[in-house]
PDB file of C-alpha atoms and ligand atoms in Angstrom:
ATOM      1  CA  MET A   1       9.095 -10.615  12.626  1.00 75.00           C
ATOM      2  CA  LYS A   2       8.366 -13.783  10.655  1.00 91.00           C
ATOM      3  CA  ILE A   3       9.526 -12.512   7.784  1.00 96.00           C
ATOM      4  CA  GLU A   4      12.933 -10.845   7.966  1.00 96.00           C
ATOM      5  CA  ARG A   5      13.559 -10.425   4.325  1.00 97.00           C
ATOM      6  CA  LEU A   6      11.330  -9.196   1.350  1.00 98.00           C
ATOM      7  CA  ARG A   7      12.619  -9.618  -1.919  1.00 97.00           C
ATOM      8  CA  PRO A   8      11.049  -7.546  -5.145  1.00 98.00           C
ATOM      9  CA  GLU A   9       9.046  -8.897  -8.079  1.00 97.00           C
ATOM     10  CA  PHE A  10       7.907  -6.431 -10.426  1.00 97.00           C
ATOM     11  CA  VAL A  11       5.048  -7.228 -11.539  1.00 96.00           C
ATOM     12  CA  ASP A  12       1.652  -5.843 -13.619  1.00 92.00           C
ATOM     13  CA  MET A  13      -0.477  -7.517 -11.057  1.00 92.00           C
ATOM     14  CA  PHE A  14      -1.058  -9.037  -8.158  1.00 94.00           C
ATOM     15  CA  PRO A  15      -1.048 -12.814  -7.839  1.00 94.00           C
ATOM     16  CA  THR A  16      -4.220 -14.420  -6.481  1.00 93.00           C
ATOM     17  CA  ALA A  17      -1.681 -16.678  -3.840  1.00 95.00           C
ATOM     18  CA  PRO A  18       1.062 -14.021  -3.405  1.00 96.00           C
ATOM     19  CA  ASP A  19       4.362 -15.541  -1.800  1.00 96.00           C
ATOM     20  CA  ALA A  20       5.037 -14.387   1.491  1.00 95.00           C
ATOM     21  CA  GLY A  21       8.816 -12.563   1.447  1.00 96.00           C
ATOM     22  CA  VAL A  22       8.099 -11.120  -1.579  1.00 98.00           C
ATOM     23  CA  PHE A  23       7.411  -7.434  -2.327  1.00 98.00           C
ATOM     24  CA  TYR A  24       5.221  -7.194  -5.560  1.00 98.00           C
ATOM     25  CA  VAL A  25       5.765  -3.650  -7.188  1.00 97.00           C
ATOM     26  CA  SER A  26       3.243  -2.636  -9.760  1.00 96.00           C
ATOM     27  CA  ILE A  27       4.513   0.084 -11.180  1.00 93.00           C
ATOM     28  CA  GLU A  28       2.160   0.847 -13.532  1.00 92.00           C
ATOM     29  CA  PHE A  29      -0.602   1.071 -11.144  1.00 92.00           C
ATOM     30  CA  GLY A  30       1.417   2.810  -8.544  1.00 95.00           C
ATOM     31  CA  THR A  31       0.924   0.277  -5.536  1.00 96.00           C
ATOM     32  CA  CYS A  32       2.709  -2.831  -4.034  1.00 97.00           C
ATOM     33  CA  MET A  33       2.060  -5.152  -1.699  1.00 97.00           C
ATOM     34  CA  HIS A  34       3.594  -7.929   0.323  1.00 97.00           C
ATOM     35  CA  LEU A  35       1.681 -10.352   3.026  1.00 97.00           C
ATOM     36  CA  CYS A  36       2.167  -8.993   6.396  1.00 97.00           C
ATOM     37  CA  ALA A  37       5.511  -9.508   7.686  1.00 97.00           C
ATOM     38  CA  CYS A  38       4.323 -10.932  10.863  1.00 96.00           C
ATOM     39  CA  GLY A  39       4.109 -14.181   9.537  1.00 96.00           C
ATOM     40  CA  CYS A  40       0.069 -13.578   9.935  1.00 96.00           C
ATOM     41  CA  GLY A  41      -0.567 -14.023   6.046  1.00 95.00           C
ATOM     42  CA  GLN A  42      -2.963 -10.805   5.854  1.00 95.00           C
ATOM     43  CA  GLU A  43      -2.387  -8.821   2.735  1.00 96.00           C
ATOM     44  CA  VAL A  44      -0.967  -5.652   3.088  1.00 96.00           C
ATOM     45  CA  VAL A  45      -1.203  -3.148   0.064  1.00 95.00           C
ATOM     46  CA  THR A  46       1.189   0.743  -0.121  1.00 96.00           C
ATOM     47  CA  PRO A  47       0.217   2.878  -2.506  1.00 95.00           C
ATOM     48  CA  LEU A  48       2.489   5.200  -4.212  1.00 95.00           C
ATOM     49  CA  SER A  49       2.225   8.730  -3.590  1.00 93.00           C
ATOM     50  CA  PRO A  50       3.837  11.780  -2.542  1.00 91.00           C
ATOM     51  CA  ALA A  51       1.325  11.743   0.833  1.00 90.00           C
ATOM     52  CA  GLN A  52       1.341   7.574   0.945  1.00 93.00           C
ATOM     53  CA  TRP A  53       4.109   5.154   0.761  1.00 96.00           C
ATOM     54  CA  SER A  54       7.615   5.758  -1.346  1.00 96.00           C
ATOM     55  CA  ILE A  55      10.164   2.901  -2.408  1.00 97.00           C
ATOM     56  CA  THR A  56      13.391   2.973  -3.405  1.00 97.00           C
ATOM     57  CA  TYR A  57      15.373   0.453  -6.038  1.00 97.00           C
ATOM     58  CA  ASP A  58      18.797   0.046  -5.254  1.00 96.00           C
ATOM     59  CA  GLY A  59      18.764  -2.423  -7.551  1.00 96.00           C
ATOM     60  CA  HIS A  60      18.710  -6.077  -5.593  1.00 97.00           C
ATOM     61  CA  ASN A  61      16.390  -4.457  -2.916  1.00 97.00           C
ATOM     62  CA  ILE A  62      13.748  -2.520  -1.853  1.00 97.00           C
ATOM     63  CA  SER A  63      12.934   0.351   0.693  1.00 97.00           C
ATOM     64  CA  LEU A  64       9.979   1.498   1.589  1.00 96.00           C
ATOM     65  CA  TRP A  65       9.158   4.644   3.609  1.00 94.00           C
ATOM     66  CA  PRO A  66       7.214   5.614   5.866  1.00 93.00           C
ATOM     67  CA  SER A  67       7.061   2.549   8.205  1.00 94.00           C
ATOM     68  CA  VAL A  68       4.562   0.202   7.672  1.00 94.00           C
ATOM     69  CA  GLY A  69       1.636   0.466  10.405  1.00 92.00           C
ATOM     70  CA  ASN A  70      -0.520  -2.514  10.492  1.00 92.00           C
ATOM     71  CA  TRP A  71      -3.324  -0.721  12.510  1.00 87.00           C
ATOM     72  CA  THR A  72      -6.267  -2.501  11.461  1.00 89.00           C
ATOM     73  CA  LEU A  73      -4.831  -5.695  11.787  1.00 93.00           C
ATOM     74  CA  PRO A  74      -5.357  -7.858  14.353  1.00 93.00           C
ATOM     75  CA  CYS A  75      -1.894  -8.112  14.242  1.00 94.00           C
ATOM     76  CA  ARG A  76      -1.001  -4.738  14.469  1.00 90.00           C
ATOM     77  CA  SER A  77       2.044  -4.948  13.468  1.00 93.00           C
ATOM     78  CA  HIS A  78       5.179  -2.187  12.157  1.00 93.00           C
ATOM     79  CA  TYR A  79       7.669  -2.296  10.674  1.00 95.00           C
ATOM     80  CA  VAL A  80      10.284  -0.509   8.298  1.00 95.00           C
ATOM     81  CA  LEU A  81      11.456  -2.511   4.697  1.00 96.00           C
ATOM     82  CA  ASP A  82      14.776  -0.871   4.884  1.00 96.00           C
ATOM     83  CA  ARG A  83      16.770  -2.504   1.581  1.00 97.00           C
ATOM     84  CA  GLY A  84      14.929  -5.777   1.688  1.00 97.00           C
ATOM     85  CA  ARG A  85      15.346  -6.226   6.130  1.00 97.00           C
ATOM     86  CA  VAL A  86      12.092  -5.634   7.673  1.00 96.00           C
ATOM     87  CA  HIS A  87      13.077  -4.230  11.038  1.00 94.00           C
ATOM     88  CA  PRO A  88      10.687  -3.952  13.403  1.00 93.00           C
ATOM     89  CA  ALA A  89       9.435  -0.724  14.710  1.00 89.00           C
ATOM     90  CA  ARG A  90       7.576   0.227  18.117  1.00 79.00           C
ATOM     91  CA  GLN A  91       4.115  -0.036  18.834  1.00 77.00           C
ATOM     92  CA  PHE A  92       2.129   2.676  18.888  1.00 75.00           C
ATOM     93  CA  SER A  93      -0.758   3.419  21.954  1.00 79.00           C
ATOM     94  CA  PRO A  94      -3.741   4.136  20.434  1.00 78.00           C
ATOM     95  CA  ILE A  95      -3.736   7.493  20.782  1.00 80.00           C
ATOM     96  CA  GLU A  96      -0.869   7.557  18.922  1.00 80.00           C
ATOM     97  CA  ILE A  97      -2.507   5.707  16.047  1.00 77.00           C
ATOM     98  CA  ALA A  98      -5.266   7.897  15.827  1.00 79.00           C
ATOM     99  CA  ARG A  99      -3.468  11.159  15.085  1.00 78.00           C
ATOM    100  CA  ASN A 100      -1.422   9.064  12.687  1.00 76.00           C
ATOM    101  CA  ARG A 101      -4.395   8.289  10.786  1.00 74.00           C
ATOM    102  CA  THR A 102      -5.766  11.808  11.077  1.00 72.00           C
ATOM    103  CA  GLN A 103      -2.245  13.189   9.660  1.00 69.00           C
ATOM    104  CA  ASP A 104      -2.647  10.601   6.879  1.00 70.00           C
ATOM    105  CA  ARG A 105      -5.951  11.690   6.378  1.00 66.00           C
ATOM    106  CA  PHE A 106      -4.963  15.000   5.494  1.00 62.00           C
ATOM    107  CA  ALA A 107      -2.335  13.712   3.434  1.00 62.00           C
ATOM    108  CA  LEU A 108      -4.449  12.147   1.629  1.00 62.00           C
ATOM    109  CA  LYS A 109      -6.976  15.460   1.248  1.00 61.00           C
ATOM    110  CA  TYR A 110      -4.068  17.523   0.356  1.00 56.00           C
ATOM    111  CA  ASP A 111      -3.281  15.207  -2.371  1.00 57.00           C
ATOM    112  CA  GLU A 112      -6.557  15.244  -3.994  1.00 56.00           C
ATOM    113  CA  TRP A 113      -6.234  19.026  -3.705  1.00 53.00           C
ATOM    114  CA  THR A 114      -3.057  19.237  -5.117  1.00 54.00           C
ATOM    115  CA  GLY A 115      -4.131  16.778  -7.950  1.00 52.00           C
ATOM    116  CA  SER A 116      -0.952  15.642  -7.275  1.00 48.00           C
ATOM    117  CA  ASP A 117      -1.879  11.879  -7.639  1.00 46.00           C
ATOM    118  CA  ASP A 118      -3.603  11.936 -10.539  1.00 43.00           C
ATOM    119  CA  GLY A 119      -1.840   8.740 -12.881  1.00 42.00           C
ATOM    120  CA  PRO A 120      -3.157   6.349 -14.918  1.00 42.00           C
ATOM    121  CA  LEU A 121      -5.774   5.489 -12.470  1.00 42.00           C
ATOM    122  CA  ASP A 122      -8.021   8.197 -12.607  1.00 42.00           C
ATOM    123  CA  ILE A 123      -8.462   7.542 -16.411  1.00 40.00           C
ATOM    124  CA  PRO A 124     -12.446   6.226 -16.532  1.00 43.00           C
ATOM    125  CA  ASP A 125     -12.498   2.985 -17.419  1.00 44.00           C
ATOM    126  CA  ALA A 126     -15.036   3.076 -20.702  1.00 45.00           C
ATOM    127  CA  SER A 127     -16.501  -0.034 -19.527  1.00 47.00           C
ATOM    128  CA  HIS A 128     -17.762   1.210 -16.202  1.00 46.00           C
ATOM    129  CA  LYS A 129     -18.840   4.772 -15.798  1.00 44.00           C
ATOM    130  CA  PRO A 130     -19.081   5.786 -12.061  1.00 45.00           C
ATOM    131  CA  GLU A 131     -22.358   7.385 -11.191  1.00 47.00           C
ATOM    132  CA  GLY A 132     -23.947   9.376  -8.719  1.00 45.00           C
ATOM    133  CA  LYS A 133     -23.027   7.860  -5.306  1.00 45.00           C
ATOM    134  CA  GLN A 134     -20.432   5.819  -6.822  1.00 45.00           C
ATOM    135  CA  GLN A 135     -18.214   8.867  -8.216  1.00 47.00           C
ATOM    136  CA  HIS A 136     -17.095   8.120  -4.541  1.00 49.00           C
ATOM    137  CA  SER A 137     -16.246   4.227  -4.962  1.00 55.00           C
ATOM    138  CA  THR A 138     -12.561   5.930  -5.215  1.00 64.00           C
ATOM    139  CA  ARG A 139      -9.625   5.223  -6.949  1.00 63.00           C
ATOM    140  CA  TRP A 140      -9.059   2.185  -4.595  1.00 66.00           C
ATOM    141  CA  ASP A 141     -12.458   0.691  -5.800  1.00 69.00           C
ATOM    142  CA  ARG A 142     -11.413   0.229  -9.308  1.00 68.00           C
ATOM    143  CA  LEU A 143      -7.696  -0.350  -8.698  1.00 70.00           C
ATOM    144  CA  ARG A 144      -8.576  -3.527  -6.441  1.00 71.00           C
ATOM    145  CA  ARG A 145     -11.138  -4.476  -9.755  1.00 70.00           C
ATOM    146  CA  ARG A 146      -7.866  -3.802 -12.053  1.00 70.00           C
ATOM    147  CA  LEU A 147      -5.035  -4.646 -10.106  1.00 72.00           C
ATOM    148  CA  TRP A 148      -5.877  -8.802  -9.051  1.00 70.00           C
ATOM    149  CA  ARG A 149      -6.624 -11.208 -11.140  1.00 59.00           C
ATOM    150  CA  GLN A 150     -10.386 -11.820 -11.432  1.00 55.00           C
ATOM    151  CA  GLU A 151     -10.999 -15.514 -10.881  1.00 50.00           C
TER     152      GLU A 151
HETATM  153 ZN1   ZN B   1       0.507  -9.248  11.131  1.00 89.66          ZN
END
């Protein structure tokens, strides 16, 4: 791992040019972002919810659980953030990755059913009324529009 430590920064919005080595946390949007710890420079977003990630902040450092598996990035890095330290985790086989994704999907579905994930994100934006197909253009799209500074 090129980046061995990630220090937390609590922000309202994610910067357009994030610093490597910073773990950005938006409490308002319940989402975190950092640049991949392998050093490839890709943005890694870890939404906080019971079915996705959770963080622990001890006043100095952040721990993130579960691990970050960047299977969709070319680097396919996999690591654990524990009290600000990045610990490389073992590489998963393609089968394990597929299984992991299936479990993620189930967890997300469960999240939707139980409605345990309806935070401020699901309050409809007055300036943007989703219609028809766009109904499915999901929280994530809305989050992206709202969370990243528009230039
Ligand atoms: Zn990477």
